[in-house]
Amino acid sequence: MTEDTRVQEMMDGMTARARDATRALARASGADKARALVAAAAEIRRMGPDILAANARDVDAARANGLSPAMIDRLRLDDDRVAAIATGVEAVAELSDPVGAVIDRAVRPNGLALERVRVPIGVIGIIYESRPNVTADAAALCLMAGNAAILRGGSEAVDSNRALHAAMVAGIARAGLPQDAVQLVGTTDRAAVGAMLGAQGGIDLIVPRGGKSLVARVQAEARVPVLAHLDGINHVFVHRSADPDMARAVVLDAKMRRTGICGAMETLLIDVEFPDAAALVEALAATGCEVRAEEVLRERLPNLPAADEADWDTEYLDAIASARIVAGMDEAIAHIARHGSHHTDAIVAADAEAAERFLAEVDSAIVLWNASTQFADGGEFGLGAEIGIATGRLHARGPVALEGLTTYKWVGRGTGQVRG
Amino acid sequence: MTEDTRVQEMMDGMTARARDATRALARASGADKARALVAAAAEIRRMGPDILAANARDVDAARANGLSPAMIDRLRLDDDRVAAIATGVEAVAELSDPVGAVIDRAVRPNGLALERVRVPIGVIGIIYESRPNVTADAAALCLMAGNAAILRGGSEAVDSNRALHAAMVAGIARAGLPQDAVQLVGTTDRAAVGAMLGAQGGIDLIVPRGGKSLVARVQAEARVPVLAHLDGINHVFVHRSADPDMARAVVLDAKMRRTGICGAMETLLIDVEFPDAAALVEALAATGCEVRAEEVLRERLPNLPAADEADWDTEYLDAIASARIVAGMDEAIAHIARHGSHHTDAIVAADAEAAERFLAEVDSAIVLWNASTQFADGGEFGLGAEIGIATGRLHARGPVALEGLTTYKWVGRGTGQVRG
């Protein structure tokens, strides 16, 4: 048997067990699932020393393999981080169960009573990198929405993930739900990722959690639907009617509050009629942001570095922004349509009519008026923890939380109706 | 330039023009779109003689190529069929516009007012076979939901489709919407289908309309999301508590009303405690249905042909059904989980608790209690015309109508909120 065949058989077994588990999960009440998560959190706390010992082995191996300090920091757990993982699982247990909600109902003229009812999606694959907390966070969200999860973490975190997974499963089983509700791919063989991406019919949805190269690989190779975003090339358009103080506050927050998150602004578009363009850009530069400017703007602020064409398509995730003057709303919308990534785009404007046009015509998962793009977050939207942010057009867009991990079925109750 | 490169460049041009058209379509009101469809219907009527002349060329070519009488009948148009196509387009114009509806709203503690608003998906590809009416039906549904459509019909209907498309576009343009809202792939080159299936980012959703081999190819090759069903292996489970008369009425309708539709019953499951099993199966056989029975049932009705393992996985689309006795609810649910295609499954039962368990645990797009599976239809569900029935788990399940051709965006209106 070749290695690939072995991995394929392992994955076939895992997906079949996951599908079996979905039947018990679909029957479980919100209270059942919450109880399982509370028990899982308790096991994570109880098994904290084992988890930390496993993590220490991963960290030692990572050091020996010469991983960067940043990667080692993402990998490392301590008492506080383990406690935060357990608390996060408990927070998911407190979210209200989306399953069973009736989306709409109607009684047909023939008396057939129809409902659309929320149900779990089924089997969800999570592919992630070095942060071990994803093992618990993602599994908790999948389970609370009634889904079975198949987890594939980074090879550098393999022992940490196994220990966290063992704790989760111990709690889930103690609460009477199937152990196969959360399975961890045990092998670090990279072929396992390929087997997940090709598991049509076995895995219903894949959510990648990690850097751009991971997401790009998943999007390129998956034969299973994927919820993800590749880029967050987000714009703030400062309209001629914008209040200068509000524009400055929103732009500085959107870029500089945290530069490394997907909701950060990358490109600033300023209406040619906005009177305070130079002051706004200088304020942004004064925070330590490198502002790469297009020619018209550099005529006013010649000290700025020049933006080239590639800048409009670049997600810096750093204290860098591109900036340009646009002729007005049409040009702003056209720029975003051409260069944006359909993640989060904002307008600052006092003119409500202009703002509403922007909100209607900019084709992004999230469009904001007079608010920072950094609100692009499930918690900020009141959804609780999010599994990720999606920039595709189908199923769920923007922050994806419990409801995005469900689908619906049609339920019809009749009294013997036939079409005849 | 190779032929494939030429086809690829053509498709790139079509998807780019379609994307441009989506901006005007997303701005169009329901009344604008309805007016365009009414104008398109009028053009179809006015250009009826041209459409019939084009269709006659297709029919002549089909005869010369030795196509079957059934295929030629699907291809052939006459005055009544053209009138029905125009009336169908007008019926779509009367549906209420799903775009702009607010799905939910909330005001966050910081004052940010959030809404989820229905918006068009974008660019939808329709791949279909010999029925020219799909050109008008599918385009009308896509357009009413604010989407641009790229249509690829069967090569045997190429002249008919061109004539119908020309009429649609003349009406759409007369009403002030972009011609590129509905584009027809002009070449009969099969590579065009491949180019559509691979158009990630260019086409947002593909809906195949046709036989199983078309759907299977689309599902196997598409890199773009697909809404479809491959099989309708639908079950009726007659519970021990079922009223015998109701069971007979539902089973006969589910199988025999129309045997060739995807909502037809293919497998009959009868509870071992149901007292009238033999009479029920005999009644079904008496309608001219070949009932392939499993051993336990054949002990009672030895004249029935025997079902083999393959029968449980077969969609006959004919006056044939498979039938078996099951030990009860558990075995019925397990049989459907193993052999069903997640399309439409029904239970006949007087026992409400048993029925509710079936409705909850059978994992199909449509589950019915005391009603015929032949109700699996967008019109019967009150949705108006449907683009198809989907058995996947994401985005839209069951009959997909206008709402299934939309997605949503998050719209936030603030007063200068920053995360700080």
Coordinates of N, CA, C and O in Angstrom, one line a residue, chain B residues 7 40 57 71 86 92 135 165 168 176 181 196 202 224 241 259 294 297 341 351 354 360 374 376 390 396 409 416:
Chain B
V7 N -11.1 30.2 -27.1 CA -12.3 30.0 -26.3 C -12.1 30.7 -24.9 O -13.0 31.3 -24.4
A40 N -38.9 42.1 -22.7 CA -38.3 40.9 -23.3 C -39.3 39.9 -23.8 O -39.2 39.3 -24.9
R57 N -34.5 25.3 -38.5 CA -33.2 24.9 -38.9 C -32.6 23.9 -38.0 O -31.9 22.9 -38.4
M71 N -35.6 13.5 -28.3 CA -34.8 14.7 -28.3 C -35.3 15.8 -29.2 O -35.3 17.0 -28.9
A86 N -42.9 33.2 -23.5 CA -43.1 34.7 -23.3 C -43.9 34.8 -22.0 O -43.6 35.7 -21.1
V92 N -42.2 35.6 -14.2 CA -41.1 36.0 -13.4 C -41.1 37.5 -13.1 O -40.8 37.9 -11.9
T135 N -33.3 29.1 -22.2 CA -32.6 30.4 -22.6 C -33.4 31.5 -21.9 O -32.8 32.4 -21.3
H165 N -32.3 34.5 -27.5 CA -31.4 35.4 -26.8 C -31.5 36.8 -27.4 O -31.6 37.8 -26.7
M168 N -34.7 38.5 -26.2 CA -34.5 38.9 -24.8 C -33.7 40.1 -24.6 O -34.1 41.1 -24.0
G176 N -33.7 49.8 -20.9 CA -32.6 50.6 -20.3 C -31.6 49.8 -19.4 O -30.8 50.4 -18.7
A181 N -26.3 42.0 -19.6 CA -27.0 41.3 -18.5 C -27.3 39.8 -18.8 O -27.3 38.9 -18.0
M196 N -16.2 27.8 -18.8 CA -17.2 28.3 -17.8 C -16.9 27.6 -16.4 O -16.9 28.2 -15.4
G202 N -14.7 34.8 -12.2 CA -15.5 35.3 -13.3 C -16.9 35.0 -13.2 O -17.8 35.8 -13.5
V224 N -16.0 26.4 -9.9 CA -16.9 27.4 -9.5 C -18.0 26.7 -8.7 O -18.4 25.5 -9.0
S241 N -48.1 3.1 11.9 CA -49.3 3.8 12.3 C -50.1 4.4 11.1 O -51.1 5.1 11.2
T259 N -43.5 9.7 -13.7 CA -42.4 8.9 -13.2 C -41.1 9.5 -13.6 O -40.0 9.1 -13.1
E294 N -37.6 -6.9 -2.1 CA -36.6 -7.6 -1.3 C -37.2 -8.9 -0.8 O -38.5 -9.0 -0.8
L297 N -40.4 -9.3 1.5 CA -41.7 -8.9 0.8 C -42.1 -10.0 -0.2 O -43.3 -10.3 -0.4
S341 N -30.4 10.2 -1.7 CA -29.6 11.3 -2.4 C -29.9 12.6 -1.9 O -29.6 13.6 -2.5
D351 N -48.9 8.5 13.7 CA -48.2 8.8 15.0 C -47.3 10.0 14.8 O -46.3 10.0 14.1
A354 N -43.6 9.7 15.9 CA -42.7 9.0 14.9 C -42.5 9.9 13.7 O -41.3 10.0 13.2
A360 N -36.9 15.1 11.6 CA -35.7 15.6 12.2 C -34.5 14.9 11.8 O -33.4 15.5 11.6
Q374 N -43.9 14.2 -4.9 CA -44.0 14.9 -6.1 C -44.3 16.4 -5.8 O -44.3 17.2 -6.8
A376 N -42.1 18.2 -4.5 CA -40.8 18.8 -4.5 C -40.6 19.7 -5.8 O -40.1 19.3 -6.8
A390 N -31.7 21.8 -5.5 CA -30.3 21.6 -5.1 C -30.3 20.6 -3.9 O -31.1 20.6 -3.0
A396 N -28.2 27.2 -0.7 CA -29.6 27.0 -0.9 C -29.9 25.5 -1.1 O -29.1 24.8 -1.8
K409 N -25.1 41.2 2.0 CA -23.9 42.0 2.5 C -24.3 42.6 3.8 O -25.4 42.8 4.2
G416 N -19.0 57.8 13.2 CA -17.6 58.1 13.4 C -17.0 57.1 14.4 O -15.9 57.3 14.9

